[in-house]
Short mmCIF file of C-alpha atoms and ligand atoms in Angstrom, two decimals:
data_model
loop_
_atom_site.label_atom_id
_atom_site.label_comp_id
_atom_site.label_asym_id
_atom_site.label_seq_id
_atom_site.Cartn_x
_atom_site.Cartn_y
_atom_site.Cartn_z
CA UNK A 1 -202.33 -16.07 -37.50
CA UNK A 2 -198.72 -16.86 -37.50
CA UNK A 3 -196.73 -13.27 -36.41
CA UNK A 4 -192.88 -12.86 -37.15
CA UNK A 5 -190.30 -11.21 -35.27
CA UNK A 6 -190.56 -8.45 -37.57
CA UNK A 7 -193.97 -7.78 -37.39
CA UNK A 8 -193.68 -8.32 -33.20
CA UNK A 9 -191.33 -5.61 -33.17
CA UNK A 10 -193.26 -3.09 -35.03
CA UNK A 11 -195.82 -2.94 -31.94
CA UNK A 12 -192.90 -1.17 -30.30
CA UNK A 13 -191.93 2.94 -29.69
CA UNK A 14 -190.26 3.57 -33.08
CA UNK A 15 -187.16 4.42 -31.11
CA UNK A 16 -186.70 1.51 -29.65
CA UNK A 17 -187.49 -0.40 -32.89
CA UNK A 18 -184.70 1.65 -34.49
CA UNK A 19 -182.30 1.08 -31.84
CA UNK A 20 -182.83 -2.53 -31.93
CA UNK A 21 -182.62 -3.19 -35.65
CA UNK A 22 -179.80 -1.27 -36.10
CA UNK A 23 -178.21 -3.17 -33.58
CA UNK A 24 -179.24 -6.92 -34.14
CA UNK A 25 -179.53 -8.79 -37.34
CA UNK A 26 -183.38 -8.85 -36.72
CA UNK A 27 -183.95 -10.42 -40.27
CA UNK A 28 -182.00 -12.91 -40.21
CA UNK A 29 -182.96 -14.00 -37.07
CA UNK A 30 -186.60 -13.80 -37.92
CA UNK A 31 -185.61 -16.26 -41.28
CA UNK A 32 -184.14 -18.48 -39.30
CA UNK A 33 -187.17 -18.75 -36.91
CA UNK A 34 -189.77 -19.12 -39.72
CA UNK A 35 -187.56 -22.34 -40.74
CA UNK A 36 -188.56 -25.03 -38.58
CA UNK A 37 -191.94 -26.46 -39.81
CA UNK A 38 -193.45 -29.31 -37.21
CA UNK A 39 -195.83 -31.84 -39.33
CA UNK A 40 -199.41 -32.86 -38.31
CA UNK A 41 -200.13 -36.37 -38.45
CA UNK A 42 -201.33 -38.96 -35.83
CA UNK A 43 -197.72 -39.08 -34.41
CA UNK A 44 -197.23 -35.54 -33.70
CA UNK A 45 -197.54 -35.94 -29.86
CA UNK A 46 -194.44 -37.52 -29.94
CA UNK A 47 -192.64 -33.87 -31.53
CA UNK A 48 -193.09 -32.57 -27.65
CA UNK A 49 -190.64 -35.11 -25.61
CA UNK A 50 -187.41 -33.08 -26.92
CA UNK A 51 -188.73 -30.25 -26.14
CA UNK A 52 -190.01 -31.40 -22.55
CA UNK A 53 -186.11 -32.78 -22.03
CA UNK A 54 -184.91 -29.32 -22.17
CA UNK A 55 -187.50 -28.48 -19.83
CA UNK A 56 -186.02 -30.48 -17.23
CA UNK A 57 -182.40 -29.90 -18.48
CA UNK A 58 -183.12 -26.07 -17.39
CA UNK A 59 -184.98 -27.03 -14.38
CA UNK A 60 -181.83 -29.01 -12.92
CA UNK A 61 -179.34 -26.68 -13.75
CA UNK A 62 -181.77 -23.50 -11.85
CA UNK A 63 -182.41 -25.69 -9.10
CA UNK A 64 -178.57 -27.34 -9.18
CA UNK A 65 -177.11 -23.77 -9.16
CA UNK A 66 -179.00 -23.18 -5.84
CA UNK A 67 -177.86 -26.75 -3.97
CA UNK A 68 -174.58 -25.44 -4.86
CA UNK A 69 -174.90 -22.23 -2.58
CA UNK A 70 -174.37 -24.77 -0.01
CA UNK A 71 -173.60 -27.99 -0.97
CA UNK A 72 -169.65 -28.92 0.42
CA UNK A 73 -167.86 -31.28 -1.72
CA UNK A 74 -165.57 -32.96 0.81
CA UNK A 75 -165.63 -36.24 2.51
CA UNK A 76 -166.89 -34.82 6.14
CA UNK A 77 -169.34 -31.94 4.56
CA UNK A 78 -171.10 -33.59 2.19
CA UNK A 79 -173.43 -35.54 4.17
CA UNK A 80 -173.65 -33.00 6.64
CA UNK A 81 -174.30 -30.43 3.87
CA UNK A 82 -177.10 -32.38 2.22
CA UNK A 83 -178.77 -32.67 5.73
CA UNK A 84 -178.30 -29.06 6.25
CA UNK A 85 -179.88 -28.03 2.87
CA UNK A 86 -183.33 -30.16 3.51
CA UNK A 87 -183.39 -29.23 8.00
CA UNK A 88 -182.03 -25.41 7.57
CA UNK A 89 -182.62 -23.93 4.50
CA UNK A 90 -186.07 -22.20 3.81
CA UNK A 91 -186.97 -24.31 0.77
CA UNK A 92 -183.85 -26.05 0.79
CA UNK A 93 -186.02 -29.78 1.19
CA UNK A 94 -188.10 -28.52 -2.02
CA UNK A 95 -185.43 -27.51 -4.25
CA UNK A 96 -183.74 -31.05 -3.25
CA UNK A 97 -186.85 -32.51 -4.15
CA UNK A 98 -187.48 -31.30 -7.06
CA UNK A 99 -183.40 -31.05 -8.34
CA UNK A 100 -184.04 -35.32 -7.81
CA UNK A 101 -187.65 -35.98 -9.18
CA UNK A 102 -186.08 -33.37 -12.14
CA UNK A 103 -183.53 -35.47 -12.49
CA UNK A 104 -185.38 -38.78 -12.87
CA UNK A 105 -188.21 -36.96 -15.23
CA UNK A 106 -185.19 -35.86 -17.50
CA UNK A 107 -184.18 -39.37 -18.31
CA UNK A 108 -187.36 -40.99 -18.63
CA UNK A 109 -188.39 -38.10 -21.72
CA UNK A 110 -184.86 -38.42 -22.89
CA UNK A 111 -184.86 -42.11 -23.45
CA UNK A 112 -189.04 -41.68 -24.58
CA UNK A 113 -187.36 -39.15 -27.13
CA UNK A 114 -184.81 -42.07 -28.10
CA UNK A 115 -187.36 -44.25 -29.03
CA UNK A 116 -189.80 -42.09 -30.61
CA UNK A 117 -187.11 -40.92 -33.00
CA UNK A 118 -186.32 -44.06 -34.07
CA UNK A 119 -189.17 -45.44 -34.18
CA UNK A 120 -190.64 -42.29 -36.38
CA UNK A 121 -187.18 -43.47 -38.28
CA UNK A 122 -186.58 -39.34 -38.09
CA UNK A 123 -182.45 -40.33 -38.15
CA UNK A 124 -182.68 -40.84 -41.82
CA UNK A 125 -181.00 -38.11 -44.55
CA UNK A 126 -180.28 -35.08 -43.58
CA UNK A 127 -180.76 -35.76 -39.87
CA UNK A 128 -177.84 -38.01 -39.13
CA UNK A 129 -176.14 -35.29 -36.79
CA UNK A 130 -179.25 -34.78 -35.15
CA UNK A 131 -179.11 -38.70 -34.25
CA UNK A 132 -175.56 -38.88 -33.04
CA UNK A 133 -175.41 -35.20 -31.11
CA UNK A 134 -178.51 -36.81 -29.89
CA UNK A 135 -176.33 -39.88 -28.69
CA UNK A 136 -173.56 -38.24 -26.71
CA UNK A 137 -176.21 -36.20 -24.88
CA UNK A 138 -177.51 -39.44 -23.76
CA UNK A 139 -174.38 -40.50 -22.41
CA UNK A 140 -173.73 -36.89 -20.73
CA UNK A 141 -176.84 -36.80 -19.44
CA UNK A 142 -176.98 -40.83 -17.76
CA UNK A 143 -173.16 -39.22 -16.40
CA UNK A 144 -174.94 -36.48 -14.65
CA UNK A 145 -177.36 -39.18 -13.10
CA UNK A 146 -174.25 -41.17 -12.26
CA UNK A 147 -172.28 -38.61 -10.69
CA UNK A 148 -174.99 -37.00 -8.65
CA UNK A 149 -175.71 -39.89 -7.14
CA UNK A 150 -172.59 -40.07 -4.64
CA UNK A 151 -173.10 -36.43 -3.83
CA UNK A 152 -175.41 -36.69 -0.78
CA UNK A 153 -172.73 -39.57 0.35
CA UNK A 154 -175.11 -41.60 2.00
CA UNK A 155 -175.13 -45.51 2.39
CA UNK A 156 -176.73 -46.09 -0.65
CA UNK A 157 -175.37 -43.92 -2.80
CA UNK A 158 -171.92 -44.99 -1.84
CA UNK A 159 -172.51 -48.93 -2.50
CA UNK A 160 -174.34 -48.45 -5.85
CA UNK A 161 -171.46 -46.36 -6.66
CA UNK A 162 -168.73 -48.72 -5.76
CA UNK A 163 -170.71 -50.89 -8.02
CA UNK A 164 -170.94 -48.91 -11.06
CA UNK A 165 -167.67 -47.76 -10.73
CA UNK A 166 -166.80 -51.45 -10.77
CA UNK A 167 -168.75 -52.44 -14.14
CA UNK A 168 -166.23 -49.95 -16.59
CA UNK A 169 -163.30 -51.75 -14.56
CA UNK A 170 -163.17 -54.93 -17.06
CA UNK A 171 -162.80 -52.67 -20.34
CA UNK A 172 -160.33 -53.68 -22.54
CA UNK A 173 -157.20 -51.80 -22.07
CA UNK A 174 -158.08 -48.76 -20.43
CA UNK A 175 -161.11 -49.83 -18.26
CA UNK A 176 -158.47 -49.77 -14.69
CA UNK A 177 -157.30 -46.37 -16.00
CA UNK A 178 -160.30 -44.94 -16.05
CA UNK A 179 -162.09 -46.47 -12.45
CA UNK A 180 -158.78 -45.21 -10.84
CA UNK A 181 -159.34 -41.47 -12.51
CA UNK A 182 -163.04 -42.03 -11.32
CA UNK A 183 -161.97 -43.15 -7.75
CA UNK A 184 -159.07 -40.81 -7.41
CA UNK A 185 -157.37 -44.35 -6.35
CA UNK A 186 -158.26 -48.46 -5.52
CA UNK A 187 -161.26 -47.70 -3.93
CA UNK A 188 -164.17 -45.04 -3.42
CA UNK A 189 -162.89 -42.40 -0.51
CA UNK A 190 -161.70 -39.21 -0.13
CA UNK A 191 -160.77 -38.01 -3.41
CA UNK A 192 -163.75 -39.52 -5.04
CA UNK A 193 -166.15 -36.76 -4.09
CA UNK A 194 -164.76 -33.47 -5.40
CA UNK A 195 -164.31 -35.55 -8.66
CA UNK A 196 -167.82 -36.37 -9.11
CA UNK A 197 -168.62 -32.93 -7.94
CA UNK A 198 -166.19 -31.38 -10.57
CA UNK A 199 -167.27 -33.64 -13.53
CA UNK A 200 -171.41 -32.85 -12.49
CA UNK A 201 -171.11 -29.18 -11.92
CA UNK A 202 -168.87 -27.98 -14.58
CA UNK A 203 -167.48 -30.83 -17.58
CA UNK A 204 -170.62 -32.21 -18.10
CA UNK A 205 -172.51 -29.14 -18.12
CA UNK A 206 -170.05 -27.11 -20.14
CA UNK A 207 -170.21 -30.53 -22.60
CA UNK A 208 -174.05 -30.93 -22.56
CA UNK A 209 -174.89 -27.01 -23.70
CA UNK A 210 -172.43 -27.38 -26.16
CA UNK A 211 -174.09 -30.01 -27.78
CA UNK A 212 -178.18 -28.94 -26.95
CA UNK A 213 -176.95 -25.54 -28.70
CA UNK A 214 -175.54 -27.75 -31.87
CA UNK A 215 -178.80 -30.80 -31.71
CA UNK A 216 -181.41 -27.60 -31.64
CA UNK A 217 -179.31 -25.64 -34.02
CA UNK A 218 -179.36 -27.97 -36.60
CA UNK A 219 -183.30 -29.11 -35.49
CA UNK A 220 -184.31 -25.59 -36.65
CA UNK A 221 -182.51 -25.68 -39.65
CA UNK A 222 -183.95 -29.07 -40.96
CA UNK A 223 -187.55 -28.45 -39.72
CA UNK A 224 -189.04 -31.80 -37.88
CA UNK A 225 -189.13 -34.69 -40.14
CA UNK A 226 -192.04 -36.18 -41.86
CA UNK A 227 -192.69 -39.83 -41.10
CA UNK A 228 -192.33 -42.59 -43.92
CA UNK A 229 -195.71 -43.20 -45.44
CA UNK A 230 -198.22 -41.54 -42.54
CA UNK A 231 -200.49 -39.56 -43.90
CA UNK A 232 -200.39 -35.71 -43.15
CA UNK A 233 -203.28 -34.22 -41.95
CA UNK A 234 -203.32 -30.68 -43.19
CA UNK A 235 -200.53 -27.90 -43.37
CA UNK A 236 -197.50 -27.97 -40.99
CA UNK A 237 -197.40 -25.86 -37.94
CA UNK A 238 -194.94 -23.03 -37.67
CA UNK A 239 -192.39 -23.96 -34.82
CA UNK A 240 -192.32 -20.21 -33.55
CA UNK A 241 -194.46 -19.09 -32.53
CA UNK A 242 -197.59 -21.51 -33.00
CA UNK A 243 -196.17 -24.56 -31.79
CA UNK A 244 -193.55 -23.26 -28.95
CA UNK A 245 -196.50 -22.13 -27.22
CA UNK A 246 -198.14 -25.56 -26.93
CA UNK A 247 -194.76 -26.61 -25.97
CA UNK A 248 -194.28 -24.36 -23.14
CA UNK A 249 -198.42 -25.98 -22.02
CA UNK A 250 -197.07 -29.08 -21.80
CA UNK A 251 -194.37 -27.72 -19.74
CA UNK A 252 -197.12 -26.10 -17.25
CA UNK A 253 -198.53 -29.81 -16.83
CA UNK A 254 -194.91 -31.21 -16.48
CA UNK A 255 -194.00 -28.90 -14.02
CA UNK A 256 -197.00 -29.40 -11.57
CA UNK A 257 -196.35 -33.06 -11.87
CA UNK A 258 -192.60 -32.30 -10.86
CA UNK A 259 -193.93 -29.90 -7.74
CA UNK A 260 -196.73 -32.67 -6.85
CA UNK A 261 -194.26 -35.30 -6.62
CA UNK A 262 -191.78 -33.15 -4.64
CA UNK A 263 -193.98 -32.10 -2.01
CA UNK A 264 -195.75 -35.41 -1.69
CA UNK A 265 -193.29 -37.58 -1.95
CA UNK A 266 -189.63 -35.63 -0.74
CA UNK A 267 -186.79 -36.89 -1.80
CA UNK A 268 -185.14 -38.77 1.50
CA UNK A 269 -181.71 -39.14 2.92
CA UNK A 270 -179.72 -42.24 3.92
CA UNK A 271 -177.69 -42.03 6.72
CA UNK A 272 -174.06 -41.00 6.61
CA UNK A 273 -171.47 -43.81 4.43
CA UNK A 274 -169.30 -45.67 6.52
CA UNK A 275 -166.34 -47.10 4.64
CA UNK A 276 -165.61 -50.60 7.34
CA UNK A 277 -169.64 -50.99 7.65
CA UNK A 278 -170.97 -54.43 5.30
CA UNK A 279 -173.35 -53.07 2.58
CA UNK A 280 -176.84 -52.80 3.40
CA UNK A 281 -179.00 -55.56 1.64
CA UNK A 282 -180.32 -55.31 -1.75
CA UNK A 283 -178.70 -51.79 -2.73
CA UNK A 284 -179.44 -51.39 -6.47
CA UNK A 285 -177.92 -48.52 -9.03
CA UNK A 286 -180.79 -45.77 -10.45
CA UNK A 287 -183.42 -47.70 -12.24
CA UNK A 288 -181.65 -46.38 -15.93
CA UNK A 289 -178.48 -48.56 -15.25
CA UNK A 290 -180.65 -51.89 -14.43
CA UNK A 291 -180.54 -53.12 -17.80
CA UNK A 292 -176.50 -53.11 -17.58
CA UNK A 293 -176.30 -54.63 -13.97
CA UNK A 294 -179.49 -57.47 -13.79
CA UNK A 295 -177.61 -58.25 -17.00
CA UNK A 296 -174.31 -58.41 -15.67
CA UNK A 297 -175.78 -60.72 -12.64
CA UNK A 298 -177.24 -62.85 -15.02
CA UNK A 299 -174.59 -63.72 -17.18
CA UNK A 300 -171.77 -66.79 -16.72
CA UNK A 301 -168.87 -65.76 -15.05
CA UNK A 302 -166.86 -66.90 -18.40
CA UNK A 303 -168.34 -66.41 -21.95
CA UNK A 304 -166.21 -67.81 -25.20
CA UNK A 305 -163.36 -67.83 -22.65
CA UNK A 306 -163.23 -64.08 -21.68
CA UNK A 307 -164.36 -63.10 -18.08
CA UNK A 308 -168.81 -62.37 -18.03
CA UNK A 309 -167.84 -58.28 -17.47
CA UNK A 310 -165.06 -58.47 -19.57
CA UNK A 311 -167.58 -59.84 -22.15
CA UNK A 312 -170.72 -57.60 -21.60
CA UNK A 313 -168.85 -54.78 -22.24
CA UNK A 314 -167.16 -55.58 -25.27
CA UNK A 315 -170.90 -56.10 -26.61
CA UNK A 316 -172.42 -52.71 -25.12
CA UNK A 317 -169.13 -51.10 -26.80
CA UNK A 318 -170.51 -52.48 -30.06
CA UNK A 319 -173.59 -51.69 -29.58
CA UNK A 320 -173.05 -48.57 -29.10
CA UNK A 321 -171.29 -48.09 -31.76
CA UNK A 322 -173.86 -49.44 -34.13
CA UNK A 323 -176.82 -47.22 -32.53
CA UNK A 324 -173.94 -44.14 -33.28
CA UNK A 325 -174.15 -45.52 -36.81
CA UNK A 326 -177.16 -46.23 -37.13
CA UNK A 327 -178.40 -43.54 -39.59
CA UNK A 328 -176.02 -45.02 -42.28
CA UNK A 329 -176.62 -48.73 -41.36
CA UNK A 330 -180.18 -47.75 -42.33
CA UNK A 331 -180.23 -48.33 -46.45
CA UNK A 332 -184.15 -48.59 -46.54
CA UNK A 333 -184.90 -45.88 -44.54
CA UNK A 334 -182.73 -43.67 -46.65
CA UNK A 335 -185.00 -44.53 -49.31
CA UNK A 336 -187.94 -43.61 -47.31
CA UNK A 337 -188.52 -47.37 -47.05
CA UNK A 338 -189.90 -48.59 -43.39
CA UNK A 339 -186.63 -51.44 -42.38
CA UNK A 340 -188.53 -54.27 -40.24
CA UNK A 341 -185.58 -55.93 -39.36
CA UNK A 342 -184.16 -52.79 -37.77
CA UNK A 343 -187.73 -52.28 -36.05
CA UNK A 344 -188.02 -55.06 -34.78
CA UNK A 345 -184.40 -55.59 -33.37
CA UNK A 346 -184.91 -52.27 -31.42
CA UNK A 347 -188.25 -53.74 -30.18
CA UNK A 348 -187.03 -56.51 -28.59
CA UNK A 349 -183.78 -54.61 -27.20
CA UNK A 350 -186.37 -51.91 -26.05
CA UNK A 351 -189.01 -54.75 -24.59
CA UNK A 352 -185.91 -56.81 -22.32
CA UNK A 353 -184.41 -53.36 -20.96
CA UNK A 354 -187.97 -52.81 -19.37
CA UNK A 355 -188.52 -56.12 -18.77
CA UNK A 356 -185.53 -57.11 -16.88
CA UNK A 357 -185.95 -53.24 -14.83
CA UNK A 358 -189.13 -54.24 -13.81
CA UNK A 359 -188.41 -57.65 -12.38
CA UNK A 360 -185.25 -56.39 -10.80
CA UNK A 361 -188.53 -54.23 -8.50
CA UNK A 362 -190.16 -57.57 -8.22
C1 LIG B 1 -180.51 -33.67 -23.58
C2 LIG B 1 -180.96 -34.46 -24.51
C3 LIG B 1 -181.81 -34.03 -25.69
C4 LIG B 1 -182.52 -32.88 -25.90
C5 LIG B 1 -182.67 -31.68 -24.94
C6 LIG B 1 -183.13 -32.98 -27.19
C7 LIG B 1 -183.95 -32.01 -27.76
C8 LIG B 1 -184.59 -32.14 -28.98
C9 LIG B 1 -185.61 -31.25 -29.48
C10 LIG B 1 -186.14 -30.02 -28.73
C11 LIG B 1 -185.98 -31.70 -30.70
C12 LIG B 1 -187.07 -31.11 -31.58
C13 LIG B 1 -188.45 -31.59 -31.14
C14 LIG B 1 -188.63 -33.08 -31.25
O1 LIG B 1 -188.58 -33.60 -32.38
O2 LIG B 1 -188.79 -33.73 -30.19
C15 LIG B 1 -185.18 -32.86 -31.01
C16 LIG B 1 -185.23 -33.59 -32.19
C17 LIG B 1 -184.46 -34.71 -32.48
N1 LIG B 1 -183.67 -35.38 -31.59
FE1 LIG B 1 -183.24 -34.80 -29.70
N2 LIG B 1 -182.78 -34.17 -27.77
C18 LIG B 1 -181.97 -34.85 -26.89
C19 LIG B 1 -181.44 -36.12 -27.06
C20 LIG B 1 -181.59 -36.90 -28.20
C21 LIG B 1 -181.19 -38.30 -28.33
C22 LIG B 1 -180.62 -39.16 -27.21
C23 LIG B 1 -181.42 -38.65 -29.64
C24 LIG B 1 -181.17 -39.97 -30.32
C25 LIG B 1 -180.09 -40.69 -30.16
C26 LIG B 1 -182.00 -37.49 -30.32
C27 LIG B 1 -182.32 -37.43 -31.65
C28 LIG B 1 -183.11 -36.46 -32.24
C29 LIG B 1 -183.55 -36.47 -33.62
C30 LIG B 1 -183.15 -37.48 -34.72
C31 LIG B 1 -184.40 -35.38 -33.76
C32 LIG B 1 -185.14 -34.94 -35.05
C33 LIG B 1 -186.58 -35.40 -34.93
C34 LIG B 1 -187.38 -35.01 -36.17
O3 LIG B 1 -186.97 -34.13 -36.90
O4 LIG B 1 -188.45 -35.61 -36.35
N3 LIG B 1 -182.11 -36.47 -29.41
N4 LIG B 1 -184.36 -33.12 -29.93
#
């Protein structure tokens, strides 16, 4: 039986209850929670990945708030820091661990999130916000992968960042602007560091809680959506508290999986970058950025006349800016009409990005 906030606090002293209610605006907090509906249909599994990226979200930023106790954001401490955390610190290997696995779990239910939304079409009238907050976050949240990667400073992290650094270079106009304010000059060095440090620990935070607060505001005040033409099967589930507690199971099993794979399989440590040593063989970015750079190494060096980088990401700004749009490129689904040409141009963007990540392993 489905309890409201109300009735919860009536189980309280009446003193307490009093104090509270005259203090909060318990009823209109309790409205708001009895809002959000969740349908049941054959694709309701997919209603938990959201849900299981804030998980992780709040994982990283407990476990990131510790690393910081001791983490030094300079050229000589990083490395040494990083070393220090996983040797010295009670614990300090596990939080690592976990801050990285975390990390890497976060992406993969983001971008599983991604596609079950679209494919469940749930961008359509009145959810177009929910798409495009949904967007940025995606972007903030592949910059927190990005910039946490040069934070240990060790040989691989160093090279895959020169790379990626390098990609944004060939954007029209203000790509060199913007690789130099990266950089903190020509190449990756000294000032490079507490700028990656600043933008993960406090821009892209501030930046990504801002918009989580405005994606789940507006999720509870639409309810989840109701696919085109499935069937339902029986009466929706009330978000709070019915279906926040089979949320917060699948947490449970996400979080052992987090603590097996930290444990079992710690996160490890390069050794120390060295600026005048040749880059080690075969360094590759984070396995979310392979689409991008196989592509890149793929593609002619000139394309229609304009340099291959140059090219690729004038496309990918496109892109991009269609996917923004998408929810109003989308006449048929407006009209609760399933678009197969839409569906099927995501499927075959969706099938290459895994298909060219998993021969770039091969
Ligand atoms: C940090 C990143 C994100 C978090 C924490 C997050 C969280 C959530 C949560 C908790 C829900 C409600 C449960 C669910 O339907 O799964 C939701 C719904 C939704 N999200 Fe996200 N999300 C994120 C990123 C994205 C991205 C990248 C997109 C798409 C570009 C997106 C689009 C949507 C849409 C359209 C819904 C409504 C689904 C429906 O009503 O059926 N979200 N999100």
């Amino acid at each position: 039986m489905r309890q409201n906030l109300i009735h919860r606090l009536s189980r309280l002293s009446p003193s307490i209850r009093t104090w509270l209610t005259d203090r909060l605006p318990v009823e209109t907090i309790d409205n708001h929670l009895k809002n959000k509906m969740v349908p049941r249909h054959r694709h309701t599994l997919w209603y938990y990945l959201g849900g299981l990226t804030a998980f992780f979200l709040m994982v990283q930023i407990l476990t990131g708030v510790l690393l910081m106790l001791y983490y030094k954001p300079t050229i000589d401490g990083a490395h040494q820091s990083v070393a220090y955390i996983i040797n010295e610190v009670p614990f300090g290997w596990l939080i690592r661990s976990v801050h990285s696995w975390a990390a890497n779990l976060m992406i993969a239910a983001l971008l599983l999130h991604m596609v079950s939304v679209f494919y469940l079409q749930a961008y359509r009238p009145p959810r177009e916000l929910m798409w495009m907050s949904g967007f940025i976050l995606l972007f903030l949240i592949l910059g927190f992968g990005f910039t946490g990667y040069l934070l240990p400073w060790d040989d691989v992290a160093f090279y895959a960042t020169q790379i990626g650094t390098e990609v944004p270079k060939s954007i029209p106009f203000i790509g060199p602007t913007l690789v130099g304010l990266l950089r903190g000059g020509e190449d990756i060095g000294e000032a490079t560091i507490p700028r990656m440090y600043t933008l993960h620990v406090f821009v892209l935070p501030i930046a990504t809680l801002f918009l989580i607060g405005v994606h789940l505001f507006l999720n509870q005040y639409y309810g989840s959506s109701k696919p085109i033409k499935t069937p339902l099967k029986g009466e929706d589930i009330p978000f709070y508290p019915n279906f926040l507690l089979r949320d917060f199971r699948i947490w449970g099993f996400a979080f052992i999986l987090l603590l097996c794979l930290s444990i079992l399989m710690p996160w490890g440590l390069g050794e120390e970058a060295d600026l005048l040593r040749p880059a080690p063989e075969g360094v590759k970015p984070e396995w979310y950025f392979i689409p991008m750079y196989q592509t890149l190494s793929i593609l002619p060096s000139q394309i229609l006349m304009i340099d291959g980088e140059t090219f690729l990401n004038i496309v990918l700004m496109i892109g991009g800016l269609i996917v923004f749009l998408l929810p109003f490129l989308d006449r048929k689904a407006k009209n609760e009409e399933r678009n197969k040409f839409i569906l099927i141009t995501g499927t075959i963007i969706i099938v290459y990005c895994i298909g060219i990540t998993i021969s770039a392993y091969m």
